[in-house]
PDB file of C-alpha atoms in Angstrom:
ATOM      1  CA  GLU A   1      13.414   6.530  -8.931  1.00 78.00           C
ATOM      2  CA  PRO A   2      10.939   4.955 -11.367  1.00 84.00           C
ATOM      3  CA  GLU A   3       7.300   5.857 -10.830  1.00 93.00           C
ATOM      4  CA  VAL A   4       3.847   4.430 -11.275  1.00 96.00           C
ATOM      5  CA  THR A   5       1.671   7.043 -12.917  1.00 96.00           C
ATOM      6  CA  GLN A   6      -2.094   7.272 -12.631  1.00 97.00           C
ATOM      7  CA  THR A   7      -4.657   9.278 -14.541  1.00 96.00           C
ATOM      8  CA  PRO A   8      -6.817  11.151 -13.916  1.00 96.00           C
ATOM      9  CA  SER A   9      -5.898  12.461 -10.495  1.00 96.00           C
ATOM     10  CA  HIS A  10      -9.553  13.256  -9.828  1.00 97.00           C
ATOM     11  CA  GLN A  11     -12.688  11.790 -11.360  1.00 97.00           C
ATOM     12  CA  VAL A  12     -16.217  12.873 -10.633  1.00 97.00           C
ATOM     13  CA  THR A  13     -19.058  10.773 -11.942  1.00 97.00           C
ATOM     14  CA  GLN A  14     -22.739  10.190 -11.500  1.00 97.00           C
ATOM     15  CA  MET A  15     -24.037   7.074  -9.811  1.00 97.00           C
ATOM     16  CA  GLY A  16     -24.603   4.316 -12.341  1.00 97.00           C
ATOM     17  CA  GLN A  17     -21.994   5.590 -14.780  1.00 97.00           C
ATOM     18  CA  GLU A  18     -18.973   3.645 -15.920  1.00 97.00           C
ATOM     19  CA  VAL A  19     -15.498   4.874 -15.067  1.00 98.00           C
ATOM     20  CA  ILE A  20     -12.077   3.753 -16.194  1.00 97.00           C
ATOM     21  CA  LEU A  21      -9.055   4.504 -14.073  1.00 98.00           C
ATOM     22  CA  ARG A  22      -5.727   4.313 -15.806  1.00 97.00           C
ATOM     23  CA  CYS A  23      -2.279   3.379 -14.640  1.00 97.00           C
ATOM     24  CA  VAL A  24       1.144   3.028 -16.194  1.00 97.00           C
ATOM     25  CA  PRO A  25       3.177   0.608 -14.055  1.00 96.00           C
ATOM     26  CA  ILE A  26       6.946   0.646 -13.883  1.00 95.00           C
ATOM     27  CA  SER A  27       8.220  -0.690 -17.176  1.00 92.00           C
ATOM     28  CA  ASN A  28      10.077  -3.808 -16.047  1.00 90.00           C
ATOM     29  CA  HIS A  29       7.481  -4.860 -13.492  1.00 92.00           C
ATOM     30  CA  LEU A  30       5.300  -7.847 -14.195  1.00 90.00           C
ATOM     31  CA  TYR A  31       2.824  -7.784 -11.312  1.00 92.00           C
ATOM     32  CA  PHE A  32       0.143  -5.185 -11.035  1.00 94.00           C
ATOM     33  CA  TYR A  33      -2.359  -4.284  -8.333  1.00 94.00           C
ATOM     34  CA  TRP A  34      -5.250  -2.067  -7.488  1.00 97.00           C
ATOM     35  CA  TYR A  35      -5.934  -0.895  -3.957  1.00 96.00           C
ATOM     36  CA  ARG A  36      -8.439   1.576  -2.673  1.00 96.00           C
ATOM     37  CA  GLN A  37      -8.725   3.785   0.388  1.00 96.00           C
ATOM     38  CA  ILE A  38     -12.004   5.225   1.534  1.00 95.00           C
ATOM     39  CA  LEU A  39     -11.510   8.522   3.325  1.00 92.00           C
ATOM     40  CA  GLY A  40     -10.198   7.931   6.832  1.00 89.00           C
ATOM     41  CA  GLN A  41      -9.998   4.174   6.417  1.00 91.00           C
ATOM     42  CA  LYS A  42      -7.397   1.545   5.648  1.00 91.00           C
ATOM     43  CA  VAL A  43      -5.751   0.873   2.330  1.00 93.00           C
ATOM     44  CA  GLU A  44      -7.640  -2.156   0.986  1.00 93.00           C
ATOM     45  CA  PHE A  45      -6.506  -4.707  -1.556  1.00 92.00           C
ATOM     46  CA  LEU A  46      -8.746  -5.095  -4.596  1.00 96.00           C
ATOM     47  CA  VAL A  47      -6.978  -7.216  -7.193  1.00 95.00           C
ATOM     48  CA  SER A  48      -3.638  -8.474  -8.439  1.00 93.00           C
ATOM     49  CA  PHE A  49      -2.838  -9.163 -12.079  1.00 93.00           C
ATOM     50  CA  TYR A  50      -0.108 -11.109 -13.799  1.00 91.00           C
ATOM     51  CA  ASN A  51       0.422 -12.479 -17.271  1.00 89.00           C
ATOM     52  CA  ASN A  52      -2.807 -10.952 -18.519  1.00 90.00           C
ATOM     53  CA  GLU A  53      -5.029 -12.506 -15.930  1.00 92.00           C
ATOM     54  CA  ILE A  54      -6.243 -11.891 -12.421  1.00 94.00           C
ATOM     55  CA  SER A  55      -4.090 -13.619  -9.806  1.00 91.00           C
ATOM     56  CA  GLU A  56      -6.180 -12.787  -6.777  1.00 90.00           C
ATOM     57  CA  LYS A  57      -9.106 -10.595  -5.914  1.00 93.00           C
ATOM     58  CA  SER A  58     -10.744  -9.522  -2.711  1.00 92.00           C
ATOM     59  CA  GLU A  59     -14.406  -9.664  -1.819  1.00 93.00           C
ATOM     60  CA  ILE A  60     -14.620  -5.975  -2.721  1.00 95.00           C
ATOM     61  CA  PHE A  61     -13.775  -6.774  -6.329  1.00 96.00           C
ATOM     62  CA  ASP A  62     -17.206  -7.922  -7.458  1.00 94.00           C
ATOM     63  CA  ASP A  63     -18.705  -8.220 -10.925  1.00 95.00           C
ATOM     64  CA  GLN A  64     -18.881  -4.450 -11.270  1.00 96.00           C
ATOM     65  CA  PHE A  65     -15.092  -4.293 -11.382  1.00 97.00           C
ATOM     66  CA  SER A  66     -12.766  -5.427 -14.125  1.00 97.00           C
ATOM     67  CA  VAL A  67      -9.112  -4.950 -14.968  1.00 97.00           C
ATOM     68  CA  GLU A  68      -7.290  -4.990 -18.242  1.00 95.00           C
ATOM     69  CA  ARG A  69      -3.866  -4.495 -19.707  1.00 93.00           C
ATOM     70  CA  PRO A  70      -4.910  -3.200 -23.115  1.00 88.00           C
ATOM     71  CA  ASP A  71      -1.371  -2.691 -24.381  1.00 88.00           C
ATOM     72  CA  GLY A  72       2.193  -3.081 -23.219  1.00 79.00           C
ATOM     73  CA  SER A  73       2.158  -0.146 -20.858  1.00 88.00           C
ATOM     74  CA  ASN A  74      -1.306   0.610 -19.469  1.00 94.00           C
ATOM     75  CA  PHE A  75      -3.230  -1.143 -16.724  1.00 96.00           C
ATOM     76  CA  THR A  76      -6.836  -0.135 -16.197  1.00 97.00           C
ATOM     77  CA  LEU A  77      -9.550  -0.559 -13.594  1.00 98.00           C
ATOM     78  CA  LYS A  78     -13.118  -0.307 -14.817  1.00 98.00           C
ATOM     79  CA  ILE A  79     -16.120   0.134 -12.603  1.00 98.00           C
ATOM     80  CA  ARG A  80     -19.140  -0.688 -14.719  1.00 96.00           C
ATOM     81  CA  SER A  81     -21.923   0.965 -12.766  1.00 95.00           C
ATOM     82  CA  THR A  82     -20.627   3.148 -10.000  1.00 97.00           C
ATOM     83  CA  LYS A  83     -22.256   3.322  -6.594  1.00 96.00           C
ATOM     84  CA  LEU A  84     -21.960   5.999  -3.952  1.00 97.00           C
ATOM     85  CA  GLU A  85     -19.851   3.677  -1.834  1.00 96.00           C
ATOM     86  CA  ASP A  86     -17.276   3.386  -4.611  1.00 97.00           C
ATOM     87  CA  SER A  87     -16.120   6.889  -3.732  1.00 98.00           C
ATOM     88  CA  ALA A  88     -12.515   6.452  -2.640  1.00 97.00           C
ATOM     89  CA  MET A  89      -8.901   6.993  -3.595  1.00 97.00           C
ATOM     90  CA  TYR A  90      -7.807   4.231  -5.945  1.00 98.00           C
ATOM     91  CA  PHE A  91      -4.147   3.310  -6.010  1.00 97.00           C
ATOM     92  CA  CYS A  92      -2.378   1.328  -8.674  1.00 97.00           C
ATOM     93  CA  ALA A  93       0.816  -0.500  -7.738  1.00 95.00           C
ATOM     94  CA  SER A  94       3.370  -2.712  -9.400  1.00 94.00           C
ATOM     95  CA  SER A  95       6.174  -5.010  -8.357  1.00 91.00           C
ATOM     96  CA  GLU A  96       8.893  -7.115  -9.920  1.00 89.00           C
ATOM     97  CA  GLU A  97       7.811 -10.238  -8.083  1.00 83.00           C
ATOM     98  CA  PRO A  98       4.617 -11.277  -6.297  1.00 80.00           C
ATOM     99  CA  GLY A  99       4.111 -11.990  -2.639  1.00 75.00           C
ATOM    100  CA  THR A 100       3.797 -10.274   0.692  1.00 72.00           C
ATOM    101  CA  ASN A 101       7.553  -9.799   0.997  1.00 78.00           C
ATOM    102  CA  GLU A 102       7.832  -7.865  -2.214  1.00 81.00           C
ATOM    103  CA  LYS A 103       8.328  -4.136  -2.483  1.00 88.00           C
ATOM    104  CA  LEU A 104       5.332  -2.484  -4.069  1.00 91.00           C
ATOM    105  CA  PHE A 105       5.541   0.802  -5.895  1.00 93.00           C
ATOM    106  CA  PHE A 106       2.335   2.812  -5.621  1.00 95.00           C
ATOM    107  CA  GLY A 107       1.035   5.586  -7.803  1.00 96.00           C
ATOM    108  CA  SER A 108      -0.338   8.843  -6.436  1.00 96.00           C
ATOM    109  CA  GLY A 109      -3.888   7.663  -6.853  1.00 97.00           C
ATOM    110  CA  THR A 110      -7.129   8.679  -8.499  1.00 98.00           C
ATOM    111  CA  GLN A 111      -9.700  10.294  -6.252  1.00 97.00           C
ATOM    112  CA  LEU A 112     -13.061   9.001  -7.415  1.00 98.00           C
ATOM    113  CA  SER A 113     -16.165  10.854  -6.315  1.00 98.00           C
ATOM    114  CA  VAL A 114     -19.535   9.300  -7.122  1.00 97.00           C
ATOM    115  CA  LEU A 115     -22.450  11.693  -6.835  1.00 96.00           C
TER     116      LEU A 115
ATOM    117  CA  LEU B   1      -2.641 -14.696  11.479  1.00 45.00           C
ATOM    118  CA  ALA B   2       0.332 -12.334  11.380  1.00 57.00           C
ATOM    119  CA  LYS B   3      -1.639  -9.367  12.641  1.00 81.00           C
ATOM    120  CA  THR B   4       0.337  -6.284  13.507  1.00 90.00           C
ATOM    121  CA  THR B   5      -0.252  -3.864  16.352  1.00 93.00           C
ATOM    122  CA  GLN B   6       1.204  -0.390  16.375  1.00 95.00           C
ATOM    123  CA  PRO B   7       0.315   2.869  18.139  1.00 96.00           C
ATOM    124  CA  ILE B   8      -2.457   4.841  16.525  1.00 96.00           C
ATOM    125  CA  SER B   9      -0.563   8.106  16.759  1.00 97.00           C
ATOM    126  CA  MET B  10       2.688   9.655  17.919  1.00 97.00           C
ATOM    127  CA  ASP B  11       3.854  13.230  18.360  1.00 97.00           C
ATOM    128  CA  SER B  12       7.377  14.527  17.980  1.00 97.00           C
ATOM    129  CA  TYR B  13       9.356  17.704  17.392  1.00 97.00           C
ATOM    130  CA  GLU B  14      11.720  18.568  14.621  1.00 97.00           C
ATOM    131  CA  GLY B  15      15.214  17.188  15.114  1.00 96.00           C
ATOM    132  CA  GLN B  16      14.190  14.402  17.437  1.00 97.00           C
ATOM    133  CA  GLU B  17      14.588  10.709  16.825  1.00 97.00           C
ATOM    134  CA  VAL B  18      11.314   8.846  16.514  1.00 98.00           C
ATOM    135  CA  ASN B  19      10.892   5.157  17.221  1.00 98.00           C
ATOM    136  CA  ILE B  20       7.691   3.404  16.190  1.00 97.00           C
ATOM    137  CA  THR B  21       7.301  -0.094  17.518  1.00 96.00           C
ATOM    138  CA  CYS B  22       5.146  -2.744  15.917  1.00 96.00           C
ATOM    139  CA  SER B  23       4.247  -6.078  17.452  1.00 95.00           C
ATOM    140  CA  HIS B  24       3.664  -9.135  15.300  1.00 92.00           C
ATOM    141  CA  ASN B  25       3.533 -12.079  17.676  1.00 92.00           C
ATOM    142  CA  ASN B  26       2.449 -14.605  15.079  1.00 87.00           C
ATOM    143  CA  ILE B  27       4.951 -13.786  12.366  1.00 89.00           C
ATOM    144  CA  ALA B  28       5.721 -16.769  10.158  1.00 87.00           C
ATOM    145  CA  THR B  29       9.193 -18.081   9.481  1.00 87.00           C
ATOM    146  CA  ASN B  30       9.264 -16.858   5.895  1.00 83.00           C
ATOM    147  CA  ASP B  31       7.784 -13.425   6.558  1.00 86.00           C
ATOM    148  CA  TYR B  32       9.715 -10.233   6.180  1.00 89.00           C
ATOM    149  CA  ILE B  33       8.771  -7.039   8.011  1.00 92.00           C
ATOM    150  CA  THR B  34       8.086  -4.098   5.766  1.00 93.00           C
ATOM    151  CA  TRP B  35       7.337  -0.473   6.571  1.00 95.00           C
ATOM    152  CA  TYR B  36       5.544   1.970   4.311  1.00 96.00           C
ATOM    153  CA  GLN B  37       4.946   5.690   4.632  1.00 97.00           C
ATOM    154  CA  GLN B  38       1.857   7.476   3.371  1.00 96.00           C
ATOM    155  CA  PHE B  39       1.362  11.213   3.007  1.00 95.00           C
ATOM    156  CA  PRO B  40      -2.169  12.610   2.689  1.00 89.00           C
ATOM    157  CA  SER B  41      -3.702  11.997  -0.723  1.00 86.00           C
ATOM    158  CA  GLN B  42      -0.731   9.979  -1.893  1.00 91.00           C
ATOM    159  CA  GLY B  43       0.001   6.294  -2.300  1.00 94.00           C
ATOM    160  CA  PRO B  44       2.034   4.377   0.264  1.00 95.00           C
ATOM    161  CA  ARG B  45       5.775   4.522  -0.231  1.00 95.00           C
ATOM    162  CA  PHE B  46       8.188   1.750   0.717  1.00 93.00           C
ATOM    163  CA  ILE B  47      10.600   2.793   3.458  1.00 95.00           C
ATOM    164  CA  ILE B  48      12.475  -0.254   4.637  1.00 95.00           C
ATOM    165  CA  GLN B  49      12.301  -4.010   4.923  1.00 93.00           C
ATOM    166  CA  GLY B  50      14.075  -6.525   7.121  1.00 93.00           C
ATOM    167  CA  TYR B  51      14.066 -10.091   8.315  1.00 92.00           C
ATOM    168  CA  LYS B  52      16.167  -9.992  11.463  1.00 91.00           C
ATOM    169  CA  THR B  53      18.665  -7.870  13.414  1.00 90.00           C
ATOM    170  CA  LYS B  54      19.160  -4.394  11.994  1.00 95.00           C
ATOM    171  CA  VAL B  55      18.681  -2.828   8.604  1.00 95.00           C
ATOM    172  CA  THR B  56      19.618   0.735   7.756  1.00 96.00           C
ATOM    173  CA  ASN B  57      19.108   2.817   4.662  1.00 95.00           C
ATOM    174  CA  GLU B  58      19.237   6.503   3.839  1.00 93.00           C
ATOM    175  CA  VAL B  59      15.789   7.082   5.318  1.00 92.00           C
ATOM    176  CA  ALA B  60      15.449   4.918   8.411  1.00 96.00           C
ATOM    177  CA  SER B  61      16.661   2.016  10.498  1.00 97.00           C
ATOM    178  CA  LEU B  62      14.738  -1.102  11.362  1.00 98.00           C
ATOM    179  CA  PHE B  63      15.498  -3.038  14.502  1.00 97.00           C
ATOM    180  CA  ILE B  64      14.246  -6.605  14.813  1.00 97.00           C
ATOM    181  CA  PRO B  65      14.933  -8.667  17.942  1.00 96.00           C
ATOM    182  CA  ALA B  66      15.901 -12.312  17.753  1.00 95.00           C
ATOM    183  CA  ASP B  67      12.385 -13.597  18.402  1.00 95.00           C
ATOM    184  CA  ARG B  68      11.045 -11.360  15.573  1.00 95.00           C
ATOM    185  CA  LYS B  69       7.818 -10.791  17.486  1.00 95.00           C
ATOM    186  CA  SER B  70       8.242  -7.064  17.207  1.00 96.00           C
ATOM    187  CA  SER B  71      10.137  -4.492  15.208  1.00 96.00           C
ATOM    188  CA  THR B  72      11.025  -0.836  15.642  1.00 97.00           C
ATOM    189  CA  LEU B  73      11.219   1.719  12.880  1.00 98.00           C
ATOM    190  CA  SER B  74      13.656   4.469  13.800  1.00 98.00           C
ATOM    191  CA  LEU B  75      13.566   7.835  12.044  1.00 97.00           C
ATOM    192  CA  PRO B  76      16.601   9.960  12.910  1.00 94.00           C
ATOM    193  CA  ARG B  77      16.181  13.708  13.312  1.00 93.00           C
ATOM    194  CA  VAL B  78      12.664  14.042  11.958  1.00 97.00           C
ATOM    195  CA  SER B  79      11.516  17.105  10.078  1.00 96.00           C
ATOM    196  CA  LEU B  80       8.055  18.534   9.448  1.00 97.00           C
ATOM    197  CA  SER B  81       7.948  16.646   6.169  1.00 96.00           C
ATOM    198  CA  ASP B  82       8.076  13.337   8.031  1.00 96.00           C
ATOM    199  CA  THR B  83       4.523  13.925   9.204  1.00 97.00           C
ATOM    200  CA  ALA B  84       2.711  10.948   7.694  1.00 97.00           C
ATOM    201  CA  VAL B  85       1.092   7.607   8.441  1.00 97.00           C
ATOM    202  CA  TYR B  86       3.551   4.751   8.905  1.00 98.00           C
ATOM    203  CA  TYR B  87       2.454   1.183   8.263  1.00 96.00           C
ATOM    204  CA  CYS B  88       4.086  -1.960   9.564  1.00 94.00           C
ATOM    205  CA  LEU B  89       3.306  -5.009   7.433  1.00 91.00           C
ATOM    206  CA  VAL B  90       4.172  -8.656   7.582  1.00 88.00           C
ATOM    207  CA  GLY B  91       2.975 -11.541   5.482  1.00 75.00           C
ATOM    208  CA  ASP B  92      -0.546 -12.620   6.260  1.00 64.00           C
ATOM    209  CA  GLU B  93      -1.003 -16.183   5.166  1.00 56.00           C
ATOM    210  CA  ASN B  94      -4.499 -16.356   6.592  1.00 58.00           C
ATOM    211  CA  SER B  95      -5.723 -13.367   4.634  1.00 58.00           C
ATOM    212  CA  GLY B  96      -5.918 -15.520   1.559  1.00 57.00           C
ATOM    213  CA  TYR B  97      -3.966 -13.009  -0.457  1.00 61.00           C
ATOM    214  CA  SER B  98      -0.394 -13.174  -1.542  1.00 66.00           C
ATOM    215  CA  THR B  99      -0.130  -9.428  -1.413  1.00 73.00           C
ATOM    216  CA  LEU B 100       0.037  -6.751   1.239  1.00 80.00           C
ATOM    217  CA  THR B 101      -2.588  -6.232   3.917  1.00 81.00           C
ATOM    218  CA  PHE B 102      -2.495  -2.770   5.451  1.00 88.00           C
ATOM    219  CA  GLY B 103      -3.555  -2.009   8.986  1.00 87.00           C
ATOM    220  CA  LYS B 104      -4.461   1.390  10.361  1.00 89.00           C
ATOM    221  CA  GLY B 105      -0.878   2.506  10.757  1.00 95.00           C
ATOM    222  CA  THR B 106       0.661   5.093  13.077  1.00 97.00           C
ATOM    223  CA  MET B 107      -0.039   8.739  12.413  1.00 97.00           C
ATOM    224  CA  LEU B 108       3.176  10.640  13.177  1.00 98.00           C
ATOM    225  CA  LEU B 109       2.818  14.366  13.712  1.00 98.00           C
ATOM    226  CA  VAL B 110       6.032  16.367  13.750  1.00 97.00           C
ATOM    227  CA  SER B 111       5.777  19.854  15.176  1.00 97.00           C
ATOM    228  CA  PRO B 112       8.217  22.777  14.985  1.00 95.00           C
TER     229      PRO B 112
END
C-alpha cells in the first residue's frame, strides 16, 4: 500500500527556535493535511492544503505556523518560534479528494519536543 | 453537530470477536461513517467506511442500522496486535472544517 512518509521521526528543539517538519504525500494525492496530537489527547486538525494554498485552518494554526509545497513531492510545516506547548506528535496526511467522507492516509508522525 | 459517542475502553482476549458501537444521533444525510485505528506513536490508519447496512473488508465489518444513528465495528478473532485506539468518525458540518474531526476513541486492549 502507498505510504505517506515523514521526516524526522523525532525533533528536539529549544523554545523560540524554528522547526520544519517534512512530509512526502502519496504521489497521486492532491489534498494535504497536518494534524497534531499532544500526548494523551485527541488528534487535532491543523490545516488542509490544495492547489498550493491553504484550504482550511483551525484556531491552533496561528501566525507561527506555515505550510508549503516547495516542490512536486514535499509538503512542509514550519513553526517559526516554537513554544513549550507545541510539543506534540505531528501527523501529515493526504487524500485523493477533500471532505469528511474521504479516506485519509496518515504518516507515522514527527515527535516534536520543545525544551 | 454529528458528534460521536463510543466507549472509552474495552477489554478482550485473543481469538474473540470484538464489537465496538458508536452512536451518532445527528448524522447528516450525506455523511459516511468511517473508522480509523491508531497504534501508539503512529498515525491513524483507515479501517473501514460505510453509509448503510453492512460493509466487510479483510480487516473488519461495519454494521449500520437503517436509521444510521449508530454503527458497530466488528473485529473477528482479535489478536494481541489489534490492541489500539479505534476512532469512529462522521462528517461534522458544524465544526467548520471539511476534514476529519477525531474524538477520544475507544482503547481496545487484547490480552492473551
